[in-house]
Amino acid sequence: MGLNILRYGVAISYPDMGCISPKMTLTDEEQLIEVGRYMISLNIAFVPENRSTRNEYDFQLLETTIQAYGLHKYWNHFLQTIVFDALIGNTDRHQENWALIGKTTVINEMKDVVHQIDESKNYKDPILKLLNTPELKVAPIYDSGSSLGRELTDERIKKMLAEETEINKYINNGKSEIHWKGRKVSHFKLISNLLESSYGDALRTAASFLNKISSKQTEEIVNSIDIEIPESLASYRVPTIRKQLIIKLLNLRLQRLKEIIHG
């Protein structure tokens, strides 16, 4: 699970999940191409910096984008990212927080043209389709820090650990940044909608990594994420009660996802 716990400067990772990485290194010849870069070329009503147009950022726009740019071979990665976010409760998978990787040389050749298009908002599919080159590859999942209750105070954590209704309410209220048909929905509702759509079988395949995760494994990983932090930096270690919450959140969300996906 490539997941940065940003407040404490540590990361935890489940094994056997190749596309999920706590860090990503690009060569001098590579450059990230965020999903949003494709999206705004197809839907000029979607202006990422304008909060009033956030409802344009939905799964249907992702679907249109993948179809328009022939990115079908990356469907498993996109769906796995959605499942992963549902597992950790990530609320910030915005258009720049997932991407493909392209050759810098190809991108630089069209930099001036793309700049002119951005300035005029006169997007042209054939031009941006140049980004869909054989050199493209999928980027590891990154920037997943808005998850696992990282915004909660210690007082709220104590209350959630003491009252099960509180932790269940928190889990149920978690919303996906990726909308569904223009509406903001919970992670679990997004998964349910996908299961009922033509992507049901593909989503089940993408979610197969959930079967590799056990509660024991989760507990071992979370409890050991800061063991290498020296005593002089002890204040950066994750407090025990926060570890307890992370473990509980992961296990409850994992159980809920399995129930939704497998019935």
PDB file of C-alpha atoms in Angstrom:
ATOM      1  CA  MET A   1       0.000   0.000   0.000  1.00  0.00           C
ATOM      2  CA  GLY A   2       1.993   3.025  -1.132  1.00  0.00           C
ATOM      3  CA  LEU A   3       0.612   5.367   1.498  1.00  0.00           C
ATOM      4  CA  ASN A   4       2.318   8.402   2.971  1.00  0.00           C
ATOM      5  CA  ILE A   5       1.273   9.303   6.507  1.00  0.00           C
ATOM      6  CA  LEU A   6       2.318  12.896   5.882  1.00  0.00           C
ATOM      7  CA  ARG A   7       1.843  14.259   9.376  1.00  0.00           C
ATOM      8  CA  TYR A   8       4.482  11.897  10.749  1.00  0.00           C
ATOM      9  CA  GLY A   9       6.745  11.555   7.720  1.00  0.00           C
ATOM     10  CA  VAL A  10       6.480   7.778   7.366  1.00  0.00           C
ATOM     11  CA  ALA A  11       5.011   5.373   4.836  1.00  0.00           C
ATOM     12  CA  ILE A  12       3.483   1.914   4.948  1.00  0.00           C
ATOM     13  CA  SER A  13       3.344  -0.571   2.111  1.00  0.00           C
ATOM     14  CA  TYR A  14       1.630  -3.889   1.457  1.00  0.00           C
ATOM     15  CA  PRO A  15       3.713  -6.382  -0.567  1.00  0.00           C
ATOM     16  CA  ASP A  16       2.814  -7.762  -4.013  1.00  0.00           C
ATOM     17  CA  MET A  17       1.137  -4.574  -5.230  1.00  0.00           C
ATOM     18  CA  GLY A  18       3.412  -3.454  -8.039  1.00  0.00           C
ATOM     19  CA  CYS A  19       1.481  -0.372  -9.181  1.00  0.00           C
ATOM     20  CA  ILE A  20       1.230   1.051  -5.661  1.00  0.00           C
ATOM     21  CA  SER A  21       4.434   2.663  -4.492  1.00  0.00           C
ATOM     22  CA  PRO A  22       5.353   5.018  -1.612  1.00  0.00           C
ATOM     23  CA  LYS A  23       7.730   6.878  -3.924  1.00  0.00           C
ATOM     24  CA  MET A  24       8.297   7.408  -7.625  1.00  0.00           C
ATOM     25  CA  THR A  25      11.483   8.241  -9.479  1.00  0.00           C
ATOM     26  CA  LEU A  26      11.495   9.671 -12.998  1.00  0.00           C
ATOM     27  CA  THR A  27      14.500   9.674 -15.293  1.00  0.00           C
ATOM     28  CA  ASP A  28      15.690  12.853 -17.011  1.00  0.00           C
ATOM     29  CA  GLU A  29      13.851  11.666 -20.131  1.00  0.00           C
ATOM     30  CA  GLU A  30      10.490  11.122 -18.437  1.00  0.00           C
ATOM     31  CA  GLN A  31       7.652  13.398 -17.393  1.00  0.00           C
ATOM     32  CA  LEU A  32       4.332  12.932 -15.624  1.00  0.00           C
ATOM     33  CA  ILE A  33       1.195  13.461 -17.721  1.00  0.00           C
ATOM     34  CA  GLU A  34      -1.647  13.920 -15.245  1.00  0.00           C
ATOM     35  CA  VAL A  35      -5.066  12.475 -16.089  1.00  0.00           C
ATOM     36  CA  GLY A  36      -6.522  15.970 -15.807  1.00  0.00           C
ATOM     37  CA  ARG A  37      -4.426  17.105 -18.745  1.00  0.00           C
ATOM     38  CA  TYR A  38      -6.389  14.758 -20.957  1.00  0.00           C
ATOM     39  CA  MET A  39      -9.721  15.521 -19.299  1.00  0.00           C
ATOM     40  CA  ILE A  40      -9.681  19.272 -19.858  1.00  0.00           C
ATOM     41  CA  SER A  41      -9.013  18.718 -23.543  1.00  0.00           C
ATOM     42  CA  LEU A  42     -12.338  16.896 -23.818  1.00  0.00           C
ATOM     43  CA  ASN A  43     -14.490  18.918 -21.443  1.00  0.00           C
ATOM     44  CA  ILE A  44     -13.813  22.662 -21.427  1.00  0.00           C
ATOM     45  CA  ALA A  45     -16.506  23.062 -18.758  1.00  0.00           C
ATOM     46  CA  PHE A  46     -14.152  21.328 -16.332  1.00  0.00           C
ATOM     47  CA  VAL A  47     -11.845  23.996 -14.919  1.00  0.00           C
ATOM     48  CA  PRO A  48      -9.908  22.324 -12.069  1.00  0.00           C
ATOM     49  CA  GLU A  49      -9.059  25.553 -10.246  1.00  0.00           C
ATOM     50  CA  ASN A  50     -12.746  26.547 -10.173  1.00  0.00           C
ATOM     51  CA  ARG A  51     -14.511  24.720  -7.326  1.00  0.00           C
ATOM     52  CA  SER A  52     -17.897  25.338  -8.926  1.00  0.00           C
ATOM     53  CA  THR A  53     -16.994  22.973 -11.782  1.00  0.00           C
ATOM     54  CA  ARG A  54     -15.764  20.104  -9.590  1.00  0.00           C
ATOM     55  CA  ASN A  55     -18.889  18.083 -10.381  1.00  0.00           C
ATOM     56  CA  GLU A  56     -17.587  17.792 -13.962  1.00  0.00           C
ATOM     57  CA  TYR A  57     -14.786  15.603 -12.571  1.00  0.00           C
ATOM     58  CA  ASP A  58     -16.574  12.277 -12.561  1.00  0.00           C
ATOM     59  CA  PHE A  59     -16.101   8.660 -13.577  1.00  0.00           C
ATOM     60  CA  GLN A  60     -17.969   9.308 -16.805  1.00  0.00           C
ATOM     61  CA  LEU A  61     -15.368  11.914 -17.818  1.00  0.00           C
ATOM     62  CA  LEU A  62     -12.634   9.399 -17.009  1.00  0.00           C
ATOM     63  CA  GLU A  63     -14.421   6.862 -19.201  1.00  0.00           C
ATOM     64  CA  THR A  64     -14.708   9.370 -22.063  1.00  0.00           C
ATOM     65  CA  THR A  65     -11.041  10.278 -21.683  1.00  0.00           C
ATOM     66  CA  ILE A  66      -9.863   6.677 -21.814  1.00  0.00           C
ATOM     67  CA  GLN A  67     -11.971   5.978 -24.890  1.00  0.00           C
ATOM     68  CA  ALA A  68     -10.929   9.171 -26.712  1.00  0.00           C
ATOM     69  CA  TYR A  69      -7.206   8.641 -26.191  1.00  0.00           C
ATOM     70  CA  GLY A  70      -7.102   4.870 -26.587  1.00  0.00           C
ATOM     71  CA  LEU A  71      -5.892   4.270 -23.026  1.00  0.00           C
ATOM     72  CA  HIS A  72      -7.899   1.067 -22.586  1.00  0.00           C
ATOM     73  CA  LYS A  73      -4.903  -1.026 -21.535  1.00  0.00           C
ATOM     74  CA  TYR A  74      -4.659   1.073 -18.365  1.00  0.00           C
ATOM     75  CA  TRP A  75      -8.217   0.359 -17.199  1.00  0.00           C
ATOM     76  CA  ASN A  76      -7.061  -2.140 -14.573  1.00  0.00           C
ATOM     77  CA  HIS A  77      -4.744   0.460 -13.060  1.00  0.00           C
ATOM     78  CA  PHE A  78      -7.423   3.165 -12.958  1.00  0.00           C
ATOM     79  CA  LEU A  79      -9.948   0.801 -11.366  1.00  0.00           C
ATOM     80  CA  GLN A  80      -7.395  -0.528  -8.906  1.00  0.00           C
ATOM     81  CA  THR A  81      -6.638   3.039  -7.858  1.00  0.00           C
ATOM     82  CA  ILE A  82     -10.340   3.609  -7.167  1.00  0.00           C
ATOM     83  CA  VAL A  83     -10.502   0.432  -5.055  1.00  0.00           C
ATOM     84  CA  PHE A  84      -7.304   1.372  -3.230  1.00  0.00           C
ATOM     85  CA  ASP A  85      -8.724   4.795  -2.392  1.00  0.00           C
ATOM     86  CA  ALA A  86     -11.850   3.114  -1.042  1.00  0.00           C
ATOM     87  CA  LEU A  87      -9.665   0.933   1.179  1.00  0.00           C
ATOM     88  CA  ILE A  88      -7.705   3.809   2.707  1.00  0.00           C
ATOM     89  CA  GLY A  89     -10.490   6.408   2.550  1.00  0.00           C
ATOM     90  CA  ASN A  90      -8.550   8.790   0.315  1.00  0.00           C
ATOM     91  CA  THR A  91     -10.551  11.953  -0.306  1.00  0.00           C
ATOM     92  CA  ASP A  92      -8.087  13.716  -2.609  1.00  0.00           C
ATOM     93  CA  ARG A  93      -7.669  11.737  -5.847  1.00  0.00           C
ATOM     94  CA  HIS A  94      -8.059  14.880  -7.927  1.00  0.00           C
ATOM     95  CA  GLN A  95      -7.136  15.167 -11.608  1.00  0.00           C
ATOM     96  CA  GLU A  96      -3.426  15.744 -10.892  1.00  0.00           C
ATOM     97  CA  ASN A  97      -3.086  12.921  -8.376  1.00  0.00           C
ATOM     98  CA  TRP A  98      -2.883  10.104 -10.891  1.00  0.00           C
ATOM     99  CA  ALA A  99      -0.958  10.026 -14.120  1.00  0.00           C
ATOM    100  CA  LEU A 100       0.829   8.345 -16.979  1.00  0.00           C
ATOM    101  CA  ILE A 101       4.520   8.760 -17.737  1.00  0.00           C
ATOM    102  CA  GLY A 102       5.668   9.954 -21.159  1.00  0.00           C
ATOM    103  CA  LYS A 103       8.936  10.731 -22.879  1.00  0.00           C
ATOM    104  CA  THR A 104      10.059  14.314 -22.202  1.00  0.00           C
ATOM    105  CA  THR A 105      11.273  14.682 -25.791  1.00  0.00           C
ATOM    106  CA  VAL A 106       7.783  14.026 -27.173  1.00  0.00           C
ATOM    107  CA  ILE A 107       6.169  16.416 -24.710  1.00  0.00           C
ATOM    108  CA  ASN A 108       8.687  19.199 -25.284  1.00  0.00           C
ATOM    109  CA  GLU A 109       8.104  19.100 -29.040  1.00  0.00           C
ATOM    110  CA  MET A 110       4.498  20.143 -28.500  1.00  0.00           C
ATOM    111  CA  LYS A 111       5.002  22.436 -25.498  1.00  0.00           C
ATOM    112  CA  ASP A 112       4.446  25.689 -27.397  1.00  0.00           C
ATOM    113  CA  VAL A 113       1.334  24.382 -29.132  1.00  0.00           C
ATOM    114  CA  VAL A 114      -0.182  23.128 -25.870  1.00  0.00           C
ATOM    115  CA  HIS A 115       0.581  26.476 -24.218  1.00  0.00           C
ATOM    116  CA  GLN A 116      -1.328  28.293 -26.960  1.00  0.00           C
ATOM    117  CA  ILE A 117      -4.243  25.912 -26.554  1.00  0.00           C
ATOM    118  CA  ASP A 118      -4.271  26.427 -22.777  1.00  0.00           C
ATOM    119  CA  GLU A 119      -4.307  30.203 -23.241  1.00  0.00           C
ATOM    120  CA  SER A 120      -7.183  30.213 -25.670  1.00  0.00           C
ATOM    121  CA  LYS A 121      -9.138  27.331 -24.083  1.00  0.00           C
ATOM    122  CA  ASN A 122      -9.601  26.134 -27.654  1.00  0.00           C
ATOM    123  CA  TYR A 123      -8.788  22.493 -27.097  1.00  0.00           C
ATOM    124  CA  LYS A 124      -8.156  20.257 -30.091  1.00  0.00           C
ATOM    125  CA  ASP A 125      -8.206  16.484 -29.647  1.00  0.00           C
ATOM    126  CA  PRO A 126      -5.846  15.674 -32.546  1.00  0.00           C
ATOM    127  CA  ILE A 127      -3.088  17.818 -31.027  1.00  0.00           C
ATOM    128  CA  LEU A 128      -3.284  16.390 -27.533  1.00  0.00           C
ATOM    129  CA  LYS A 129      -3.542  12.888 -28.968  1.00  0.00           C
ATOM    130  CA  LEU A 130       0.152  13.263 -29.723  1.00  0.00           C
ATOM    131  CA  LEU A 131       0.610  12.538 -26.025  1.00  0.00           C
ATOM    132  CA  ASN A 132      -0.660   9.010 -26.609  1.00  0.00           C
ATOM    133  CA  THR A 133       2.665   7.642 -27.823  1.00  0.00           C
ATOM    134  CA  PRO A 134       4.109   4.106 -27.616  1.00  0.00           C
ATOM    135  CA  GLU A 135       6.461   5.408 -24.931  1.00  0.00           C
ATOM    136  CA  LEU A 136       3.593   5.939 -22.462  1.00  0.00           C
ATOM    137  CA  LYS A 137       3.484   3.877 -19.284  1.00  0.00           C
ATOM    138  CA  VAL A 138       1.358   4.009 -16.185  1.00  0.00           C
ATOM    139  CA  ALA A 139       2.636   5.902 -13.141  1.00  0.00           C
ATOM    140  CA  PRO A 140       2.607   4.201  -9.732  1.00  0.00           C
ATOM    141  CA  ILE A 141      -0.181   5.343  -7.420  1.00  0.00           C
ATOM    142  CA  TYR A 142       1.048   8.430  -5.562  1.00  0.00           C
ATOM    143  CA  ASP A 143       0.014  11.255  -3.232  1.00  0.00           C
ATOM    144  CA  SER A 144      -2.446   9.270  -1.111  1.00  0.00           C
ATOM    145  CA  GLY A 145      -1.888  11.167   2.130  1.00  0.00           C
ATOM    146  CA  SER A 146      -5.448  12.474   2.596  1.00  0.00           C
ATOM    147  CA  SER A 147      -6.553   9.223   4.173  1.00  0.00           C
ATOM    148  CA  LEU A 148      -6.749   7.045   7.288  1.00  0.00           C
ATOM    149  CA  GLY A 149      -8.025   9.791   9.540  1.00  0.00           C
ATOM    150  CA  ARG A 150      -4.934  11.953   9.184  1.00  0.00           C
ATOM    151  CA  GLU A 151      -7.009  15.074   9.963  1.00  0.00           C
ATOM    152  CA  LEU A 152      -8.415  13.742  13.253  1.00  0.00           C
ATOM    153  CA  THR A 153      -7.360  15.118  16.631  1.00  0.00           C
ATOM    154  CA  ASP A 154      -6.249  12.792  19.406  1.00  0.00           C
ATOM    155  CA  GLU A 155      -9.455  13.578  21.301  1.00  0.00           C
ATOM    156  CA  ARG A 156     -11.604  12.531  18.337  1.00  0.00           C
ATOM    157  CA  ILE A 157      -9.548   9.368  17.873  1.00  0.00           C
ATOM    158  CA  LYS A 158     -10.088   8.358  21.507  1.00  0.00           C
ATOM    159  CA  LYS A 159     -13.832   8.839  21.079  1.00  0.00           C
ATOM    160  CA  MET A 160     -13.905   6.830  17.854  1.00  0.00           C
ATOM    161  CA  LEU A 161     -11.969   3.962  19.416  1.00  0.00           C
ATOM    162  CA  ALA A 162     -14.323   3.948  22.404  1.00  0.00           C
ATOM    163  CA  GLU A 163     -17.581   4.168  20.450  1.00  0.00           C
ATOM    164  CA  GLU A 164     -18.067   1.910  17.446  1.00  0.00           C
ATOM    165  CA  THR A 165     -20.944   4.010  16.140  1.00  0.00           C
ATOM    166  CA  GLU A 166     -18.512   6.934  15.768  1.00  0.00           C
ATOM    167  CA  ILE A 167     -15.987   5.029  13.703  1.00  0.00           C
ATOM    168  CA  ASN A 168     -18.715   3.541  11.496  1.00  0.00           C
ATOM    169  CA  LYS A 169     -20.192   6.991  10.954  1.00  0.00           C
ATOM    170  CA  TYR A 170     -16.769   8.268   9.935  1.00  0.00           C
ATOM    171  CA  ILE A 171     -16.273   5.433   7.455  1.00  0.00           C
ATOM    172  CA  ASN A 172     -19.732   5.856   5.944  1.00  0.00           C
ATOM    173  CA  ASN A 173     -19.301   9.611   5.505  1.00  0.00           C
ATOM    174  CA  GLY A 174     -16.025   9.366   3.574  1.00  0.00           C
ATOM    175  CA  LYS A 175     -16.490  10.749   0.053  1.00  0.00           C
ATOM    176  CA  SER A 176     -14.608   9.989  -3.139  1.00  0.00           C
ATOM    177  CA  GLU A 177     -13.146  12.965  -4.993  1.00  0.00           C
ATOM    178  CA  ILE A 178     -14.167  11.216  -8.228  1.00  0.00           C
ATOM    179  CA  HIS A 179     -17.837  12.022  -8.756  1.00  0.00           C
ATOM    180  CA  TRP A 180     -20.485   9.754 -10.274  1.00  0.00           C
ATOM    181  CA  LYS A 181     -22.613  11.386 -12.960  1.00  0.00           C
ATOM    182  CA  GLY A 182     -21.846  14.822 -11.550  1.00  0.00           C
ATOM    183  CA  ARG A 183     -22.594  13.934  -7.929  1.00  0.00           C
ATOM    184  CA  LYS A 184     -20.168  13.430  -5.052  1.00  0.00           C
ATOM    185  CA  VAL A 185     -20.693   9.977  -3.535  1.00  0.00           C
ATOM    186  CA  SER A 186     -19.049   7.824  -0.888  1.00  0.00           C
ATOM    187  CA  HIS A 187     -16.239   5.459  -1.807  1.00  0.00           C
ATOM    188  CA  PHE A 188     -18.509   2.499  -1.178  1.00  0.00           C
ATOM    189  CA  LYS A 189     -21.301   3.933  -3.329  1.00  0.00           C
ATOM    190  CA  LEU A 190     -18.830   4.524  -6.173  1.00  0.00           C
ATOM    191  CA  ILE A 191     -17.706   0.896  -5.935  1.00  0.00           C
ATOM    192  CA  SER A 192     -21.325  -0.304  -5.880  1.00  0.00           C
ATOM    193  CA  ASN A 193     -22.187   1.792  -8.927  1.00  0.00           C
ATOM    194  CA  LEU A 194     -19.234   0.381 -10.840  1.00  0.00           C
ATOM    195  CA  LEU A 195     -20.200  -3.175  -9.920  1.00  0.00           C
ATOM    196  CA  GLU A 196     -23.661  -2.553 -11.371  1.00  0.00           C
ATOM    197  CA  SER A 197     -22.220  -1.062 -14.555  1.00  0.00           C
ATOM    198  CA  SER A 198     -20.516  -2.680 -17.538  1.00  0.00           C
ATOM    199  CA  TYR A 199     -17.249  -2.444 -15.571  1.00  0.00           C
ATOM    200  CA  GLY A 200     -18.385  -4.900 -12.890  1.00  0.00           C
ATOM    201  CA  ASP A 201     -16.156  -7.798 -13.947  1.00  0.00           C
ATOM    202  CA  ALA A 202     -13.180  -5.522 -14.582  1.00  0.00           C
ATOM    203  CA  LEU A 203     -13.579  -3.987 -11.139  1.00  0.00           C
ATOM    204  CA  ARG A 204     -13.657  -7.424  -9.467  1.00  0.00           C
ATOM    205  CA  THR A 205     -10.426  -8.295 -11.254  1.00  0.00           C
ATOM    206  CA  ALA A 206      -8.822  -5.003 -10.245  1.00  0.00           C
ATOM    207  CA  ALA A 207      -9.916  -5.546  -6.632  1.00  0.00           C
ATOM    208  CA  SER A 208      -8.377  -9.021  -6.380  1.00  0.00           C
ATOM    209  CA  PHE A 209      -5.449  -7.582  -4.389  1.00  0.00           C
ATOM    210  CA  LEU A 210      -7.828  -7.199  -1.438  1.00  0.00           C
ATOM    211  CA  ASN A 211      -7.793 -10.979  -1.023  1.00  0.00           C
ATOM    212  CA  LYS A 212      -4.056 -10.821  -0.269  1.00  0.00           C
ATOM    213  CA  ILE A 213      -4.572  -8.560   2.746  1.00  0.00           C
ATOM    214  CA  SER A 214      -5.127  -9.993   6.217  1.00  0.00           C
ATOM    215  CA  SER A 215      -5.852  -8.207   9.489  1.00  0.00           C
ATOM    216  CA  LYS A 216      -2.692  -9.720  10.978  1.00  0.00           C
ATOM    217  CA  GLN A 217      -0.598  -8.391   8.108  1.00  0.00           C
ATOM    218  CA  THR A 218      -2.141  -4.937   8.440  1.00  0.00           C
ATOM    219  CA  GLU A 219      -1.418  -4.853  12.164  1.00  0.00           C
ATOM    220  CA  GLU A 220       2.204  -5.904  11.660  1.00  0.00           C
ATOM    221  CA  ILE A 221       2.794  -3.287   8.959  1.00  0.00           C
ATOM    222  CA  VAL A 222       1.203  -0.390  10.830  1.00  0.00           C
ATOM    223  CA  ASN A 223       2.937  -1.203  14.104  1.00  0.00           C
ATOM    224  CA  SER A 224       6.339  -1.334  12.431  1.00  0.00           C
ATOM    225  CA  ILE A 225       6.183   1.740  10.167  1.00  0.00           C
ATOM    226  CA  ASP A 226       8.274   3.898  12.492  1.00  0.00           C
ATOM    227  CA  ILE A 227      10.651   1.395  14.062  1.00  0.00           C
ATOM    228  CA  GLU A 228      13.638   2.922  12.279  1.00  0.00           C
ATOM    229  CA  ILE A 229      13.014   6.431  13.584  1.00  0.00           C
ATOM    230  CA  PRO A 230      15.803   7.193  16.089  1.00  0.00           C
ATOM    231  CA  GLU A 231      15.100   8.165  19.684  1.00  0.00           C
ATOM    232  CA  SER A 232      16.218  11.734  18.973  1.00  0.00           C
ATOM    233  CA  LEU A 233      13.263  12.040  16.584  1.00  0.00           C
ATOM    234  CA  ALA A 234      10.758  10.189  18.758  1.00  0.00           C
ATOM    235  CA  SER A 235       8.227  13.010  18.391  1.00  0.00           C
ATOM    236  CA  TYR A 236       7.797  11.972  14.734  1.00  0.00           C
ATOM    237  CA  ARG A 237       6.657   8.479  15.653  1.00  0.00           C
ATOM    238  CA  VAL A 238       3.002   7.658  15.187  1.00  0.00           C
ATOM    239  CA  PRO A 239       1.205   7.613  18.563  1.00  0.00           C
ATOM    240  CA  THR A 240      -0.139   4.232  19.638  1.00  0.00           C
ATOM    241  CA  ILE A 241      -3.766   5.364  19.611  1.00  0.00           C
ATOM    242  CA  ARG A 242      -3.401   6.617  16.041  1.00  0.00           C
ATOM    243  CA  LYS A 243      -1.909   3.279  14.985  1.00  0.00           C
ATOM    244  CA  GLN A 244      -4.863   1.548  16.624  1.00  0.00           C
ATOM    245  CA  LEU A 245      -7.250   3.740  14.647  1.00  0.00           C
ATOM    246  CA  ILE A 246      -5.423   3.154  11.343  1.00  0.00           C
ATOM    247  CA  ILE A 247      -5.548  -0.611  11.883  1.00  0.00           C
ATOM    248  CA  LYS A 248      -9.244  -0.482  12.719  1.00  0.00           C
ATOM    249  CA  LEU A 249     -10.075   1.760   9.768  1.00  0.00           C
ATOM    250  CA  LEU A 250      -8.215  -0.485   7.318  1.00  0.00           C
ATOM    251  CA  ASN A 251      -9.773  -3.680   8.635  1.00  0.00           C
ATOM    252  CA  LEU A 252     -13.308  -2.274   8.716  1.00  0.00           C
ATOM    253  CA  ARG A 253     -13.020  -0.783   5.235  1.00  0.00           C
ATOM    254  CA  LEU A 254     -11.486  -4.015   3.929  1.00  0.00           C
ATOM    255  CA  GLN A 255     -14.372  -6.025   5.358  1.00  0.00           C
ATOM    256  CA  ARG A 256     -16.930  -3.616   3.899  1.00  0.00           C
ATOM    257  CA  LEU A 257     -15.334  -3.722   0.454  1.00  0.00           C
ATOM    258  CA  LYS A 258     -15.253  -7.506   0.404  1.00  0.00           C
ATOM    259  CA  GLU A 259     -18.925  -7.602   1.374  1.00  0.00           C
ATOM    260  CA  ILE A 260     -19.841  -5.158  -1.406  1.00  0.00           C
ATOM    261  CA  ILE A 261     -17.743  -6.851  -4.078  1.00  0.00           C
ATOM    262  CA  HIS A 262     -18.463 -10.489  -3.210  1.00  0.00           C
ATOM    263  CA  GLY A 263     -21.955 -10.096  -1.846  1.00  0.00           C
TER     264      GLY A 263
END
